[in-house]
XYZ file of N, CA and C in Angstrom:
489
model
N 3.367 25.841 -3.432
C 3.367 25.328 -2.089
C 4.800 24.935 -1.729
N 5.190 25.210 -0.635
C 7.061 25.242 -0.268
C 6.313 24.127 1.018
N 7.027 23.145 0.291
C 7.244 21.340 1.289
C 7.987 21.520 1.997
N 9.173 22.638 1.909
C 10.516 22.303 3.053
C 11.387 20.702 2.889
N 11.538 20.583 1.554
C 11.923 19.242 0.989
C 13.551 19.391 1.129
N 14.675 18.617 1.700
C 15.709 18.923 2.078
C 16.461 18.724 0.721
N 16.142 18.372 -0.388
C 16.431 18.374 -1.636
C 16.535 19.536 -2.793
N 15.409 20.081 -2.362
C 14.718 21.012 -2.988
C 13.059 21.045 -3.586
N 12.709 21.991 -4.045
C 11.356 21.943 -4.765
C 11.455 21.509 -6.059
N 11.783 20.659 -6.808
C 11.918 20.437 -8.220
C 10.567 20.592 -9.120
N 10.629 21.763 -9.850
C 9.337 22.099 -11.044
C 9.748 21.292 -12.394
N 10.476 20.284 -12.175
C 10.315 19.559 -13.783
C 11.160 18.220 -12.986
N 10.589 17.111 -14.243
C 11.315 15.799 -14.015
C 12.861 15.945 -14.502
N 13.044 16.796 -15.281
C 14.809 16.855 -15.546
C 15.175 17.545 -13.865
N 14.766 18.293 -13.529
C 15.061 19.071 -11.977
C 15.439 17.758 -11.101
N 14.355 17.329 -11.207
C 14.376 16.020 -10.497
C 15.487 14.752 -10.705
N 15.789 14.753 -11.244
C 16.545 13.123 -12.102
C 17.948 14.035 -12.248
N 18.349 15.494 -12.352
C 19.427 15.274 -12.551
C 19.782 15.510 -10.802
N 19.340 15.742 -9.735
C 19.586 15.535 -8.819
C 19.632 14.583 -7.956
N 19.218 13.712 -8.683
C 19.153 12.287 -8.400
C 20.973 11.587 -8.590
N 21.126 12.539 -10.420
C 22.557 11.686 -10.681
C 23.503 12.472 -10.052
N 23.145 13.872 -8.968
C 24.303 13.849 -8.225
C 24.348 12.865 -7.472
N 23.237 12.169 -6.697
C 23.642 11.615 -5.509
C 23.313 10.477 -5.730
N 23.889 9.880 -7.139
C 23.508 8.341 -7.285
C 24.445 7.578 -6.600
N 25.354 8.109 -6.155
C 26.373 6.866 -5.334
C 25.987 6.484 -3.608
N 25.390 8.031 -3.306
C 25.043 7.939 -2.219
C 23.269 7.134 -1.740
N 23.567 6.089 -1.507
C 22.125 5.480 -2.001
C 21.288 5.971 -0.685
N 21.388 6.129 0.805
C 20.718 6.901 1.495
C 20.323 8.259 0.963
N 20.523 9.103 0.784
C 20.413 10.025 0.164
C 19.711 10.102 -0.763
N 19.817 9.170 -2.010
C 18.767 8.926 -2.956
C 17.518 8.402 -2.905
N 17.457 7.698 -1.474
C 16.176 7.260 -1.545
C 15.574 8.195 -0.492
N 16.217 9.027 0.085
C 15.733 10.283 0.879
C 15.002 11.540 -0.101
N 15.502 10.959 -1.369
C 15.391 11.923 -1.811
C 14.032 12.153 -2.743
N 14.125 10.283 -3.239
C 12.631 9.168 -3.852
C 11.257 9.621 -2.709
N 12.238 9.734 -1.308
C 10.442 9.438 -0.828
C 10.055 10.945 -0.712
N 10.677 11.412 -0.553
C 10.567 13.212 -0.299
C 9.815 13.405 -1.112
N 9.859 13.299 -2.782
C 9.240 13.263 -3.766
C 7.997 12.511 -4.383
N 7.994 11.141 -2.887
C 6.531 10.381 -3.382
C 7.032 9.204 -4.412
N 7.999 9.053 -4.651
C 8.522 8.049 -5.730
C 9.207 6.571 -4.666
N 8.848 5.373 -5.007
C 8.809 4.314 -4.569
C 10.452 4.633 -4.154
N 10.855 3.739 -2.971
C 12.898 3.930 -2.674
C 13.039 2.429 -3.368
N 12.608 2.046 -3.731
C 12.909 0.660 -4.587
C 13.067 1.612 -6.455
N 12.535 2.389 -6.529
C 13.290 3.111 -8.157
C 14.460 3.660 -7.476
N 14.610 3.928 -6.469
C 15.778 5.233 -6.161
C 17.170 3.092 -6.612
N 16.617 2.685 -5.959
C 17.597 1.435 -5.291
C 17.872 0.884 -7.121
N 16.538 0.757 -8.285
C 17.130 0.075 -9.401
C 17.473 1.144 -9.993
N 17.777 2.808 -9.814
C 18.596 3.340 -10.661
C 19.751 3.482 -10.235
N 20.093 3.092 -8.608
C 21.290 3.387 -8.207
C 22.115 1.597 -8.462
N 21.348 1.208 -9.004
C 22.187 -0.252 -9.488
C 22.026 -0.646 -11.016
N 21.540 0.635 -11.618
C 21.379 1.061 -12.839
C 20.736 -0.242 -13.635
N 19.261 -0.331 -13.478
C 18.399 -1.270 -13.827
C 17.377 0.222 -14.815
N 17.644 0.904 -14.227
C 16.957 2.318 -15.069
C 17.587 3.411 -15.122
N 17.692 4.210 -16.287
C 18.668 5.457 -16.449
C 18.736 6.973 -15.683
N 16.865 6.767 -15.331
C 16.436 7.795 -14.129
C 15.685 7.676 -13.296
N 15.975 8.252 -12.250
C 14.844 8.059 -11.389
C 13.330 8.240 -11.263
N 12.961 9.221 -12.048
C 11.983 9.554 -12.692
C 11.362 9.291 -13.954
N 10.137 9.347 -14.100
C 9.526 9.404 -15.843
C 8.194 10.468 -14.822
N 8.386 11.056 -16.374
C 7.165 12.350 -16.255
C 5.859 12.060 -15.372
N 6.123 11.078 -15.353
C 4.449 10.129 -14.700
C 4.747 10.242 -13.206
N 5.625 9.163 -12.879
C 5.937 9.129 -11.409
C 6.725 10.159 -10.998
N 7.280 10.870 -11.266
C 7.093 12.963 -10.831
C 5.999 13.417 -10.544
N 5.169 13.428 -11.283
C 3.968 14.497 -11.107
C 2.803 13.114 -10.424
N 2.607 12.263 -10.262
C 2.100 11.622 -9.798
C 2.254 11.504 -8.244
N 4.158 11.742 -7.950
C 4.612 11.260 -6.720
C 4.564 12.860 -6.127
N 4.350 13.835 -6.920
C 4.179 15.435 -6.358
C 2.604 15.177 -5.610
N 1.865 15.025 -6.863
C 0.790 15.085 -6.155
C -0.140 14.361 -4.511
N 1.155 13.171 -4.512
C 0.732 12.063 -3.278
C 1.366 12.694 -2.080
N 2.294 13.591 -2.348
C 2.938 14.548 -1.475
C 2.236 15.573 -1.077
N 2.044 16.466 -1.892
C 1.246 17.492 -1.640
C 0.026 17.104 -1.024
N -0.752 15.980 -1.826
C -1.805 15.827 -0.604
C -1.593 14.713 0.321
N -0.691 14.474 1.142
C -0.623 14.079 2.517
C -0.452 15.433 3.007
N 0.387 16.500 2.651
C 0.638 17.743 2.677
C -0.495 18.411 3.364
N -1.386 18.297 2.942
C -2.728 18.924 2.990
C -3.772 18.130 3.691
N -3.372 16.845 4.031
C -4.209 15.972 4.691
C -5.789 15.672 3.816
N -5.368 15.302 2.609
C -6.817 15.517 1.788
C -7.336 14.556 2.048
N -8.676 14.291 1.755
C -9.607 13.031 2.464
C -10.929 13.114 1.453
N -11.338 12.176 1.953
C -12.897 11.908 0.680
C -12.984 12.287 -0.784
N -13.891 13.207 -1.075
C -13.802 13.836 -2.631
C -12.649 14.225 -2.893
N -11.678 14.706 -2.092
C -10.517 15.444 -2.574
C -9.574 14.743 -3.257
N -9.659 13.571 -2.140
C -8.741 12.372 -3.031
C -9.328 12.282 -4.328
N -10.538 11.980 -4.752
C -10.825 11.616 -6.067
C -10.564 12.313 -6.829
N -10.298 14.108 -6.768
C -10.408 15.011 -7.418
C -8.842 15.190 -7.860
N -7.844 14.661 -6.860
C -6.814 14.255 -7.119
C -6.343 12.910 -7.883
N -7.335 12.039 -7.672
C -7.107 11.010 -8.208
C -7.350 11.411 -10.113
N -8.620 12.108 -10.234
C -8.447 12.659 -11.590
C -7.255 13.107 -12.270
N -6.831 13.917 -11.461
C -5.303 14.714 -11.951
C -4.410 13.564 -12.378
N -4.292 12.672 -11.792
C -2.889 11.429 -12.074
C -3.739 10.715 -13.196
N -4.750 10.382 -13.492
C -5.892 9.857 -14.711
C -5.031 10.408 -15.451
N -5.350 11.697 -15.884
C -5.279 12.796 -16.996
C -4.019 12.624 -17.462
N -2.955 12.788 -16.322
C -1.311 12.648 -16.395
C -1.226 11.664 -17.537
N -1.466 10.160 -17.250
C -1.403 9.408 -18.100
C -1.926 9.063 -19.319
N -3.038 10.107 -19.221
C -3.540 10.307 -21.197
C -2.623 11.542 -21.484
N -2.585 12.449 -20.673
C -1.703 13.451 -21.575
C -0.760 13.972 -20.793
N 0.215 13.925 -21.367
C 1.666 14.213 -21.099
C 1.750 15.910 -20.302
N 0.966 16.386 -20.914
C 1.206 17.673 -20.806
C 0.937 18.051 -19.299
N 0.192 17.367 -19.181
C -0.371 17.593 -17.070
C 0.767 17.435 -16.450
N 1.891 16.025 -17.042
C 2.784 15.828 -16.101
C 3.824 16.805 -15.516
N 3.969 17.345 -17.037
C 5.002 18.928 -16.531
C 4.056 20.334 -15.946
N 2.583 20.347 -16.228
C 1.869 21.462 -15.289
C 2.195 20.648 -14.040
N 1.849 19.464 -13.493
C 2.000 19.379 -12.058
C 2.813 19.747 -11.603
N 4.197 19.740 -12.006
C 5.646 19.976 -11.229
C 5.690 21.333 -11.011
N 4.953 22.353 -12.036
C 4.862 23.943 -12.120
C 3.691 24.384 -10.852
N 2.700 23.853 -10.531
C 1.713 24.260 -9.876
C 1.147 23.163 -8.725
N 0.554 23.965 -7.930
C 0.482 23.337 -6.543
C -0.853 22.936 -6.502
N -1.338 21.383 -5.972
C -2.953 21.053 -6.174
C -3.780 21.680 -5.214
N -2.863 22.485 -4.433
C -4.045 23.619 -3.372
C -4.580 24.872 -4.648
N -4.083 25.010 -5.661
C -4.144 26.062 -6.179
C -6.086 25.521 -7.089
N -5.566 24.034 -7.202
C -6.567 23.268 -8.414
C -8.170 23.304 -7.647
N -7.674 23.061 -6.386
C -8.736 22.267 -5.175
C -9.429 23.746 -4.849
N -8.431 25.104 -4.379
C -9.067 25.943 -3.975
C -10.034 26.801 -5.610
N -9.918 26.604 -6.512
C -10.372 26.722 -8.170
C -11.984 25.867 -7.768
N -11.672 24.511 -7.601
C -12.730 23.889 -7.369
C -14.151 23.949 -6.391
N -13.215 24.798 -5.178
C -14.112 24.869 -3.924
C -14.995 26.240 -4.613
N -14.351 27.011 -4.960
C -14.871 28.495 -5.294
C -15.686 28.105 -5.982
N -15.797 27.589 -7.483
C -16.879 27.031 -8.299
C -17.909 26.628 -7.922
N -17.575 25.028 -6.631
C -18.462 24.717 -5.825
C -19.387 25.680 -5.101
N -18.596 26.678 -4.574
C -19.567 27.405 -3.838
C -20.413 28.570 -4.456
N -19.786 29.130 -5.704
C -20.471 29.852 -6.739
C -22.370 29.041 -6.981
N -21.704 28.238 -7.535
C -23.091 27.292 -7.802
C -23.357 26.055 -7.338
N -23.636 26.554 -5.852
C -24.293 25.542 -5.003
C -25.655 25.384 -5.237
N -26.496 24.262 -4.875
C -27.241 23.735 -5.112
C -28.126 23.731 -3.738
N -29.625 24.643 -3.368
C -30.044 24.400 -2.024
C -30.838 22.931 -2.279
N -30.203 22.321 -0.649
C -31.130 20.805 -1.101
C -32.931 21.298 -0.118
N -33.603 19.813 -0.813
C -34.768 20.406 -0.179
C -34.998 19.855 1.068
N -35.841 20.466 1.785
C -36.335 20.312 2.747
C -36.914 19.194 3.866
N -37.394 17.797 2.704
C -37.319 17.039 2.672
C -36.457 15.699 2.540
N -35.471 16.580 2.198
C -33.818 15.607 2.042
C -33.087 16.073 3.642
N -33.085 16.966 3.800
C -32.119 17.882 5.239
C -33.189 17.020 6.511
N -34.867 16.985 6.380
C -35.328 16.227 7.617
C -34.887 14.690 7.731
N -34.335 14.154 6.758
C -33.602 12.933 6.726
C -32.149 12.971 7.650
N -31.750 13.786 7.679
C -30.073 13.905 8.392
C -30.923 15.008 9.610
N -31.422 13.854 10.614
C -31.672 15.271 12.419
C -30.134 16.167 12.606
N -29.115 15.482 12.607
C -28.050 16.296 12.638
C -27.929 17.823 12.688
N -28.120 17.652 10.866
C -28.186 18.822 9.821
C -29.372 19.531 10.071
N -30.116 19.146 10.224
C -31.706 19.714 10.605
C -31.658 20.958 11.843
N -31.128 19.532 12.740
C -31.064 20.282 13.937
C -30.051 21.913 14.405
N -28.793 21.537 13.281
C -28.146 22.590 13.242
C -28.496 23.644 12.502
N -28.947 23.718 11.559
C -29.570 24.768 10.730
C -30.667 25.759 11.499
N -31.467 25.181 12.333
C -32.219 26.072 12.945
C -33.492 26.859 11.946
N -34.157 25.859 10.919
C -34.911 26.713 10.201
C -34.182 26.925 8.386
N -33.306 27.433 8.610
C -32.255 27.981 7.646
C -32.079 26.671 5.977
N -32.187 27.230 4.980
C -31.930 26.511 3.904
C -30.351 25.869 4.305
N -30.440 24.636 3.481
C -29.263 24.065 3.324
C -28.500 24.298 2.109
N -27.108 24.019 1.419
C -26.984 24.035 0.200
C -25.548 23.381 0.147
N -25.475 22.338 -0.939
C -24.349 21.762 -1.475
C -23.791 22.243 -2.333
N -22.413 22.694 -2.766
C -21.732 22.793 -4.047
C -20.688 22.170 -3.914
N -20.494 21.284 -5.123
C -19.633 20.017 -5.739
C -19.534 20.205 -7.214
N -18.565 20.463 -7.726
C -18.745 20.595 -9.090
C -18.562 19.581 -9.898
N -19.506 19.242 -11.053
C -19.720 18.625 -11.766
C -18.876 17.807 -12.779
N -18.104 16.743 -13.118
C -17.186 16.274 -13.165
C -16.646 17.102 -14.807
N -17.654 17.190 -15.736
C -17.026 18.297 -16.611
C -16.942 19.520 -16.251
N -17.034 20.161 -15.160
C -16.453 21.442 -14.570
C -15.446 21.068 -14.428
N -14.859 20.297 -13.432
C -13.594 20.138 -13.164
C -12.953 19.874 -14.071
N -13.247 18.844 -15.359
C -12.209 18.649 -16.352
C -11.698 19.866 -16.915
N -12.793 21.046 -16.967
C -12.582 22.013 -17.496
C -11.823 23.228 -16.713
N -12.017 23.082 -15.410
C -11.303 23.575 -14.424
C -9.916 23.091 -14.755
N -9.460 21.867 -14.328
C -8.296 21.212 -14.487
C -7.635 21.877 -15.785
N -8.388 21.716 -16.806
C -7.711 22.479 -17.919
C -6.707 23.741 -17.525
N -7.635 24.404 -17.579
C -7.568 25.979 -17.093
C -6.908 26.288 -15.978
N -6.668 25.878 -15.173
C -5.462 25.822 -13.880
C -4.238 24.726 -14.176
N -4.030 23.853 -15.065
C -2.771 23.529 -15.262
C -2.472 23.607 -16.899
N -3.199 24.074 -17.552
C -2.543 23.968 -19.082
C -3.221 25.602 -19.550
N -3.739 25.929 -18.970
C -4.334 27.437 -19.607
C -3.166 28.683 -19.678
């Protein structure tokens, strides 16, 4: 996914942090550069007064990618959570942090929707006369949900950032 980030696209936290120590003197710039990336301008401000050696750790990279990308995308409800998983994972295993910087969470989400819709679930008939809405729009017609199951996705997640 191309952000149009006036920095650049950085695919790793070294990408990130050493572009940071070009423009550590310039502290506008650095924190132009923190929020672009989703990373607090208060780290850009204690590495540019050298309270920390980088601006980054593997965590708040791929953490601050992902809060980007989905404002990016305007994600909302489940999506957030499904994102919210991804930054979980980050912090048990390291290894997510450098897939995030490599891959885009439209890539994870559109993985997820397909699954979802592979094996959707028709609800019954008796659940859909509860929502007139839904009822009313269907016209007769079965309904059907697909949401995938939270070990799908772990296993999804796998397989789209570490496979």
């Amino acid at each position: 996914m191309k952000l149009n980030n006036k920095y650049g696209d950085f695919r790793s936290v070294e990408e990130l942090n050493k572009k940071a120590a070009e423009l550590k003197t310039d502290i506008k710039a650095l924190k132009e550069l923190a929020k672009e990336n989703g990373i607090d301008p208060e780290d850009a401000q204690d590495y540019a007064d050298d309270y920390v050696d980088e601006l980054a750790t593997p965590i708040s990279a791929a953490v601050g990618r992902l809060d980007v990308e989905s404002n990016y995308l305007n994600l909302g409800g489940v999506l957030i959570d499904w994102v919210d998983e991804i930054k979980a994972e980050c912090t048990i295993n390291r290894d997510y942090c450098a897939a995030v910087m490599k891959k885009d969470v439209a890539g994870y989400i559109a993985a997820l929707a397909d699954d979802g819709y592979k094996n959707r679930a028709v609800v019954a008939k008796e659940i859909v006369k509860k929502v007139p809405e839904i009822e009313k729009m269907l016209h007769g017609h079965e309904f059907s949900i697909g949401v995938p199951s939270k070990a799908t996705r772990y296993k999804l997640m796998e397989q789209y950032y570490l496979g």
